XYZ file of C-alpha atoms in Angstrom:
539
model
C 12.767 -24.450 17.004
C 12.853 -26.118 20.443
C 14.321 -29.556 21.259
C 15.185 -31.027 24.676
C 18.880 -30.326 23.993
C 18.863 -27.050 22.097
C 17.133 -23.899 20.902
C 17.514 -23.220 17.142
C 16.819 -19.679 16.002
C 16.409 -19.535 12.209
C 16.924 -16.258 10.325
C 13.932 -15.612 8.063
C 15.597 -13.129 5.665
C 15.437 -14.031 1.983
C 18.402 -16.224 1.117
C 19.611 -16.565 4.708
C 20.718 -20.066 5.735
C 22.256 -19.216 9.122
C 20.760 -20.748 12.295
C 21.727 -19.817 15.830
C 22.080 -22.931 17.977
C 21.893 -22.504 21.796
C 22.895 -25.540 23.894
C 20.449 -25.836 26.784
C 22.998 -27.774 28.910
C 26.302 -26.057 28.350
C 24.696 -22.674 27.340
C 27.234 -22.559 24.394
C 26.029 -20.409 21.425
C 27.150 -21.381 17.913
C 26.166 -20.911 14.273
C 24.826 -23.795 12.178
C 22.609 -24.249 9.083
C 18.902 -25.135 8.509
C 19.544 -28.804 7.691
C 20.838 -29.308 11.230
C 17.426 -28.493 12.760
C 15.851 -31.817 13.924
C 12.427 -32.592 12.309
C 11.105 -33.344 15.787
C 11.712 -29.747 16.976
C 8.694 -27.722 18.150
C 8.537 -24.670 15.907
C 7.154 -21.222 16.773
C 7.586 -17.686 15.222
C 9.531 -15.074 17.198
C 10.531 -11.536 16.177
C 13.744 -11.075 18.052
C 16.056 -12.216 20.800
C 16.003 -9.917 23.895
C 18.845 -11.898 25.534
C 19.588 -14.297 28.365
C 19.605 -14.062 32.107
C 20.554 -16.362 35.025
C 18.031 -17.024 37.754
C 17.843 -19.585 40.604
C 16.731 -22.329 38.173
C 19.522 -21.566 35.689
C 19.628 -19.655 32.417
C 16.593 -18.306 30.628
C 16.182 -17.066 27.016
C 13.906 -14.026 26.561
C 12.378 -13.614 23.075
C 9.894 -11.174 21.406
C 6.737 -13.060 20.462
C 4.528 -10.161 19.218
C 5.268 -6.851 17.594
C 3.382 -3.852 16.178
C 4.469 -1.523 13.426
C 4.431 2.069 14.668
C 5.767 3.757 11.477
C 8.803 4.295 9.303
C 11.804 6.616 9.532
C 13.662 7.238 6.256
C 12.155 3.995 4.828
C 13.194 1.915 7.868
C 10.371 0.143 9.715
C 10.082 0.809 13.460
C 8.444 -1.917 15.599
C 7.047 -1.951 19.094
C 7.589 -5.199 20.997
C 4.209 -6.012 22.607
C 4.720 -9.461 24.069
C 7.589 -11.597 25.266
C 8.314 -15.149 26.402
C 10.853 -16.334 29.016
C 12.130 -19.832 28.101
C 14.043 -21.961 30.595
C 17.161 -23.796 29.490
C 16.360 -26.455 32.103
C 13.957 -29.216 31.082
C 12.801 -29.747 34.695
C 12.767 -27.988 38.042
C 13.242 -31.119 40.145
C 16.773 -29.946 41.188
C 15.300 -27.070 43.169
C 14.020 -27.022 46.757
C 10.621 -25.559 47.579
C 12.270 -22.311 48.744
C 14.351 -22.070 45.544
C 11.208 -22.673 43.457
C 9.486 -19.833 45.235
C 12.478 -17.503 44.801
C 12.709 -18.375 41.114
C 9.003 -17.618 40.714
C 9.480 -14.186 42.323
C 12.422 -13.329 40.035
C 10.356 -14.407 37.018
C 7.535 -12.167 38.096
C 10.001 -9.261 38.379
C 11.137 -9.840 34.750
C 7.522 -10.084 33.657
C 6.688 -6.853 35.366
C 9.438 -4.930 33.558
C 8.461 -6.460 30.231
C 4.776 -5.551 30.833
C 5.642 -1.792 30.889
C 4.730 -0.326 27.551
C 7.458 1.280 25.404
C 9.996 -1.198 24.032
C 10.958 -0.378 20.489
C 13.330 -1.929 17.963
C 14.276 -1.935 14.240
C 16.237 -4.579 12.338
C 17.679 -2.056 9.853
C 17.917 1.336 11.657
C 19.880 2.444 14.733
C 17.210 3.805 17.117
C 19.650 4.623 19.920
C 21.431 7.525 18.180
C 20.002 10.975 17.351
C 19.877 12.113 13.712
C 22.633 14.556 14.598
C 25.065 11.875 15.790
C 24.291 9.591 12.816
C 25.059 12.462 10.426
C 28.653 12.688 11.808
C 29.553 9.005 11.687
C 32.245 7.367 9.628
C 31.735 4.718 6.921
C 33.349 2.175 9.328
C 30.757 3.005 11.964
C 27.853 2.493 9.523
C 29.256 -0.905 8.555
C 29.066 -2.172 12.164
C 26.173 -4.322 13.435
C 23.330 -2.599 15.262
C 24.429 -4.108 18.525
C 28.100 -3.072 18.135
C 27.319 0.562 17.187
C 24.376 1.186 19.570
C 24.614 3.834 22.278
C 24.804 1.734 25.481
C 22.825 4.295 27.404
C 19.658 3.490 25.478
C 20.026 -0.256 24.938
C 17.742 -1.579 27.698
C 18.650 -5.244 26.979
C 22.422 -4.571 26.957
C 22.990 -6.697 30.040
C 20.809 -9.468 28.573
C 22.879 -9.441 25.405
C 26.306 -9.461 27.045
C 27.058 -13.033 25.867
C 25.989 -12.192 22.306
C 28.141 -9.049 22.336
C 31.229 -11.231 23.074
C 30.759 -13.143 19.742
C 30.749 -10.774 16.722
C 29.640 -13.526 14.328
C 26.216 -13.777 16.076
C 25.556 -10.056 16.388
C 22.930 -10.060 13.663
C 20.770 -12.378 15.811
C 20.763 -9.906 18.710
C 18.061 -7.222 18.810
C 19.028 -3.957 20.621
C 15.743 -2.640 22.200
C 15.128 0.996 23.245
C 12.700 1.954 26.002
C 10.735 5.121 25.657
C 8.408 6.588 23.022
C 8.626 6.497 19.256
C 5.905 8.657 17.736
C 6.100 8.717 13.918
C 3.809 11.055 12.111
C 3.766 10.188 8.388
C 3.886 12.554 5.420
C 0.140 11.979 4.844
C -0.645 13.397 8.239
C 1.469 16.574 8.209
C 0.742 19.260 5.706
C 1.153 22.979 5.908
C 0.591 25.311 2.946
C 0.025 22.177 0.849
C 3.550 20.909 1.607
C 3.707 17.402 3.075
C 6.493 16.478 5.521
C 7.472 13.883 8.127
C 7.403 14.857 11.797
C 8.827 12.508 14.414
C 9.006 12.619 18.196
C 11.375 10.234 19.997
C 12.062 9.867 23.725
C 14.922 7.545 24.672
C 15.103 6.484 28.348
C 18.602 5.737 29.621
C 19.203 2.385 31.279
C 21.986 3.839 33.495
C 20.611 4.661 36.974
C 17.096 3.948 35.956
C 14.311 3.454 38.452
C 11.277 4.808 40.204
C 11.137 8.390 41.344
C 11.776 8.221 45.066
C 14.225 5.310 45.091
C 16.711 6.712 42.506
C 17.917 10.320 42.665
C 21.008 12.291 41.743
C 23.959 10.624 40.087
C 26.240 7.592 40.426
C 30.079 7.607 40.622
C 30.244 7.528 36.810
C 28.185 10.707 36.543
C 25.046 9.051 35.122
C 21.968 11.047 36.198
C 18.943 9.221 37.473
C 16.029 8.735 35.082
C 17.803 10.479 32.151
C 15.685 10.914 29.016
C 16.789 12.184 25.632
C 13.878 13.632 23.554
C 14.419 14.300 19.883
C 12.137 16.096 17.400
C 12.835 15.421 13.709
C 11.453 17.092 10.572
C 12.024 15.580 7.159
C 11.032 17.502 3.970
C 12.241 16.862 0.412
C 15.484 15.232 1.565
C 16.287 17.928 4.081
C 16.274 16.941 7.784
C 16.112 19.041 10.957
C 16.652 17.719 14.443
C 16.061 19.288 17.905
C 17.289 17.491 21.023
C 16.476 18.054 24.668
C 17.579 15.941 27.653
C 16.323 15.848 31.206
C 17.354 14.024 34.361
C 17.823 14.256 38.072
C 19.989 16.994 39.524
C 23.549 15.789 38.895
C 25.127 15.491 42.308
C 24.750 12.991 45.159
C 21.388 13.262 46.969
C 18.498 11.029 47.913
C 14.776 11.190 48.769
C 13.740 7.787 50.069
C 10.093 7.251 50.952
C 9.360 7.477 54.673
C 5.574 7.530 54.842
C 5.522 11.293 54.541
C 3.557 12.686 51.588
C 6.632 14.531 50.300
C 9.903 13.155 51.748
C 12.577 15.772 52.313
C 15.577 15.617 49.876
C 18.877 14.766 51.562
C 22.135 15.981 50.086
C 25.053 13.599 50.871
C 27.702 15.083 53.062
C 30.223 12.260 52.903
C 31.217 12.309 49.185
C 32.985 14.632 46.760
C 30.125 15.937 44.608
C 32.359 17.677 42.197
C 33.930 14.437 40.774
C 30.606 12.970 39.647
C 29.296 16.378 38.638
C 32.303 17.016 36.394
C 32.018 13.519 34.830
C 28.351 14.143 34.070
C 28.930 17.368 32.200
C 32.141 16.150 30.448
C 30.007 13.294 29.049
C 27.206 15.668 28.109
C 29.508 18.103 26.257
C 30.999 15.181 24.294
C 27.500 13.926 23.358
C 25.682 17.250 22.831
C 28.141 20.104 22.726
C 27.319 23.387 24.461
C 25.018 22.983 27.455
C 22.029 25.167 28.419
C 20.765 24.005 31.809
C 17.244 24.860 32.893
C 16.518 24.097 36.543
C 12.801 24.143 37.422
C 12.750 23.186 41.113
C 11.311 25.432 43.827
C 13.670 28.012 45.173
C 12.262 27.845 48.681
C 11.257 25.153 51.136
C 12.836 21.695 51.132
C 13.953 22.087 47.453
C 15.874 25.271 48.062
C 19.172 23.493 49.034
C 19.054 21.499 45.778
C 18.835 24.668 43.655
C 21.553 26.478 45.708
C 23.932 23.565 45.533
C 23.352 23.105 41.830
C 24.023 26.806 41.076
C 27.111 26.798 43.289
C 28.591 23.787 41.585
C 28.037 25.179 38.086
C 29.808 28.349 39.157
C 32.677 26.325 40.692
C 33.054 24.325 37.504
C 33.615 27.610 35.585
C 33.071 25.952 32.206
C 32.250 28.318 29.319
C 30.392 25.489 27.601
C 27.773 25.362 30.396
C 25.166 28.013 31.073
C 22.754 27.795 34.072
C 19.260 29.212 34.328
C 17.026 28.701 37.458
C 13.269 29.178 37.040
C 10.971 28.612 39.986
C 8.128 27.011 38.003
C 5.783 26.441 40.897
C 5.983 30.074 42.048
C 5.975 31.767 38.638
C 3.226 29.691 37.075
C 1.014 28.989 40.068
C -2.775 29.049 39.509
C -2.231 28.085 35.829
C -0.595 31.361 34.813
C 1.010 29.692 31.829
C 1.612 33.088 30.130
C 4.500 33.639 32.622
C 6.427 30.922 30.837
C 7.276 33.626 28.370
C 9.722 34.998 31.009
C 11.665 31.729 30.738
C 11.395 31.617 26.959
C 12.801 35.204 26.708
C 15.769 34.090 28.827
C 16.372 31.093 26.587
C 15.666 32.688 23.220
C 19.115 34.239 22.525
C 20.977 31.105 23.574
C 18.693 28.839 21.504
C 19.278 31.058 18.419
C 22.996 30.751 18.919
C 22.721 26.989 18.813
C 20.704 27.172 15.664
C 23.054 29.390 13.757
C 26.172 27.511 14.869
C 25.032 23.998 13.931
C 23.950 23.886 10.304
C 25.789 21.280 8.245
C 25.301 19.076 5.213
C 21.733 20.347 4.675
C 20.733 19.329 8.235
C 19.457 21.990 10.591
C 20.913 20.716 13.825
C 19.573 22.527 16.920
C 20.629 20.846 20.132
C 20.440 22.733 23.400
C 20.962 20.539 26.431
C 18.251 21.263 29.028
C 19.007 19.683 32.381
C 15.434 19.467 33.714
C 14.861 18.077 37.158
C 11.867 15.784 37.474
C 11.320 15.739 41.171
C 8.106 15.731 43.130
C 5.183 16.768 40.931
C 7.358 18.593 38.426
C 7.488 16.073 35.601
C 4.372 17.488 33.885
C 5.808 21.035 34.190
C 9.065 19.858 32.616
C 7.126 18.491 29.672
C 5.373 21.848 29.202
C 8.772 23.517 28.982
C 9.847 20.822 26.524
C 6.890 21.663 24.287
C 7.677 25.429 24.241
C 11.332 24.955 23.365
C 10.532 22.346 20.732
C 7.783 24.485 19.165
C 10.075 27.500 18.948
C 12.722 25.399 17.247
C 10.257 23.748 14.939
C 8.915 27.193 13.898
C 12.401 28.258 12.729
C 13.133 24.903 11.125
C 9.954 24.867 8.995
C 10.655 28.411 7.899
C 14.218 27.494 6.933
C 12.999 24.420 5.033
C 10.441 26.480 3.169
C 7.303 24.891 4.639
C 6.219 27.945 6.609
C 6.116 31.407 5.043
C 7.883 34.272 6.798
C 5.530 35.582 9.461
C 3.443 32.412 9.700
C 3.166 30.728 13.130
C 2.677 27.041 13.957
C -0.162 27.966 16.342
C -2.134 29.287 13.346
C -1.985 25.898 11.464
C -4.991 24.248 13.062
C -4.633 20.720 11.620
C -0.918 20.395 12.383
C -1.299 22.066 15.775
C -3.782 19.366 16.770
C -1.327 16.599 15.710
C 1.497 18.379 17.488
C -0.373 18.817 20.795
C -1.643 15.226 20.865
C 1.795 13.773 20.164
C 3.387 15.754 22.979
C 0.542 14.715 25.311
C 1.181 11.108 24.358
C 4.868 11.663 25.122
C 3.928 13.027 28.582
C 1.721 9.950 29.118
C 4.400 7.492 28.115
C 7.091 9.105 30.248
C 4.766 9.251 33.279
C 3.728 5.674 32.896
C 7.300 4.416 32.641
C 8.551 6.635 35.432
C 5.600 6.223 37.804
C 5.041 2.615 36.771
C 1.251 2.709 36.682
C -1.526 3.538 34.294
C -3.509 5.013 37.180
C -1.354 8.110 36.927
C -1.301 8.534 33.216
C -4.522 10.544 33.058
C -3.114 13.024 35.537
C 0.083 13.550 33.602
C -1.576 13.682 30.216
C -4.225 16.042 31.586
C -1.527 18.405 32.945
C -0.075 18.805 29.442
C -3.488 19.105 27.833
C -4.496 21.782 30.343
C -1.511 23.799 29.193
C -2.269 23.157 25.520
C -5.985 23.840 25.707
C -6.268 26.174 28.693
C -9.240 24.108 30.028
C -9.606 22.499 33.411
C -12.604 20.532 34.674
C -14.000 19.715 38.121
C -13.558 16.048 37.284
C -9.887 16.787 36.676
C -9.576 18.257 40.179
C -11.174 15.206 41.702
C -8.799 12.938 39.741
C -5.876 14.963 41.153
C -6.839 13.991 44.643
C -7.426 10.346 43.746
C -4.106 10.057 41.850
C -2.273 11.685 44.807
C -3.597 8.901 47.078
C -2.614 6.195 44.596
C 0.785 7.787 44.143
C 1.296 7.933 47.926
C 0.399 4.276 48.369
C 2.671 3.131 45.503
C 5.632 5.246 46.562
C 5.573 3.733 50.042
C 4.320 0.139 49.577
C 4.941 -1.118 46.011
C 7.707 0.898 44.371
C 10.352 -1.183 46.144
C 9.342 -4.256 44.099
C 9.400 -2.215 40.914
C 12.901 -0.879 41.677
C 14.138 -4.395 42.457
C 12.601 -5.628 39.181
C 14.394 -2.892 37.187
C 17.686 -3.585 38.902
C 17.362 -7.353 38.078
C 16.498 -6.700 34.419
C 19.361 -4.212 33.873
C 21.961 -6.361 35.648
C 22.427 -4.100 38.697
C 21.616 -7.138 40.770
C 22.669 -10.698 39.676
C 21.152 -13.885 41.027
C 23.668 -16.271 42.462
C 22.535 -19.897 42.099
C 24.615 -21.081 44.989
C 23.842 -18.096 47.241
C 22.987 -19.583 50.665
C 20.663 -16.795 51.787
C 18.408 -15.100 49.263
C 17.692 -11.387 49.876
C 14.005 -12.284 49.340
C 13.997 -14.009 52.758
C 15.325 -11.112 54.940
C 13.032 -10.968 57.960
C 11.095 -7.742 58.222
C 10.994 -5.740 61.426
C 7.674 -5.394 63.280
C 7.455 -1.770 62.020
C 6.762 -3.039 58.497
C 3.539 -4.675 59.735
C 2.473 -2.096 62.262
C 1.168 0.584 59.924
C -0.772 -1.761 57.627
C -2.405 -3.416 60.650
C -3.309 0.008 62.179
C -4.758 1.205 58.829
C -6.849 -1.924 58.376
C -8.263 -1.671 61.917
C -8.981 2.071 61.539
C -10.676 1.526 58.166
C -12.737 -1.301 59.567
C -13.878 0.785 62.564
C -14.831 3.622 60.179
C -16.998 1.215 58.080
C -18.648 -0.179 61.206
C -19.474 3.299 62.483
C -20.990 4.258 59.153
C -23.086 1.099 58.995
C -24.133 1.153 62.671
C -24.405 4.883 63.286
C -27.679 4.506 65.188
C-alpha cells in the first residue's frame, strides 16, 4: 500500500494482522496493524521484499512483483521470482542536478540488468540456501530461527539489500532470502523405475561472494572466497528416505587474474606480491568445515598458458599437507580432444575409490549422504567440460543411492532406464544452460553450452553446431572486451561491493576515457565500412 509518506506491506497469511510500515522520509521501518493503513493508499500485490539500496536519488525499495511455481520439496513450495519493481522513497527528483539524474538512471539500469538475469528462487517455508546434509545436522534452536537469520550468507544474493531488515529481528518474517542459480524439481509422477516412483531434484546455488563475469573475477579474495563458486546438489527422495550428493566448483583458489586485453584468450597472471598460502588455507579450512573431506579435481590444461596455474595449485596442496585434502589433475582438453568422451573413464577410475569411501563413511539417520568436494576450475572454455564431469560423478552416486534405497535392482544401470535417462540428461543440460547464462551473462551463449553437454550425452554433433561455435566465439569475444565491464559493475552494485555516495563530488561514471578506448572501435568501423563498399562496388 503506497502513500506519499509511507510504504505499507501487509502480510497475507491467514490470521496475520501485522503490517510493515516504511517511512519514505526518515527510512525508519516499524511494525503496525491493518487498521493503520490509510484508505487513500494505492494498493498492489507483491510476493516478497528483496530489500533496499541507496542510489544518487536516495533509498529505493526492491520488491518481487511476479513469481512462478517451479515445484515442491518435501511439501514446501519453491518459487522463481520472474519480475521486480524498484520503488523510490523520494516523491520527486527535483533535488537532483541533470548530471545526478543521469547517474541515477545508470545505476537503476545496472540493478535492472542484474534482476533481468534468470534464476532467482525463494521459498517462504523452506531454507533453500542449505543442503539436505546440513539441514539434517541442525539443532532445534536452528530450526526455530527465521529463514533470514539461519540462511547461509554465501547463497543469499540479496543479503546486502536486506542488511537493515537483518538488524531488526521482529521484522525478519517480512524479508525474503533469495537464491541465485537453478532449482530443477522433478516430481514423483515424472520419475519411475521398476514401477517405483520417487522425487529427483537438482539444485545449483551460486555464491554471492566474489561473484562476477569470467574474465573480470578470478582466483580468491583475502577471506578465501573463490570466484564464481557454485554448489550443486542432487537429491533423491523415496518413501521417506533421502539421499544427497554435493559437488562444488569455483576458480583456482589462489591470487591470479586474467583481465581482457583484446586478445582472444588473455594470459593468466599469477600475483607475485601477495602471500597465496593465507587465502588458500582459509579457503580449504572453510570447505572442510562446510563439506568435510575434500577431493579436488583440476581440469585445466597442463601445458601452454594454463600450465603455471596447475603447477602452482599442485604445489600449494602439497605444501598444505592436509590429510583431509586430496588432489587430482586431469588435462581434459588433451585427454578428451576430438570428442573422445570414453577417456573420461580414466578420471572416473581415479575417483571411484575415494567416492566410495565418502559414501560408506557418511550414512546417518536414514540419509545416504555422499559429499565429495570437487574443486573444478571454470576457466576459458572449460565450463562445459566441468559440467560433463559433474554428470559422471553424479550419475555414479545416483546409481549407488537408488540401489541402496531399493529402487534399482542389483546389476541394473541407470543408462538402461530409458525414460528416466531422458529426464536426467535434459535436467543436467538445463543446469549447464542456466550456469552458462548466469556466468556469461547472455542468452547468445546458452545454445553453445547446452549443446556441449548434449553432445556428450547423445554422442551427436551437427554441422550447424560447428557454425554456431564460431558465431558464439565472436559474440563472446565482443562481450568479454566491450560489455562485460558494465555487467561486473552491475553485480558489484547489487551485492554491495560498491556503494553509491549521495554526496560524492565526482562520480566514477564520469572518469574521462583515454583516446585508446575510442581508437579500436573507430578503426573497426572504418575497416568494416571499407569492406562493405568494396563488396558493393567491386567492379
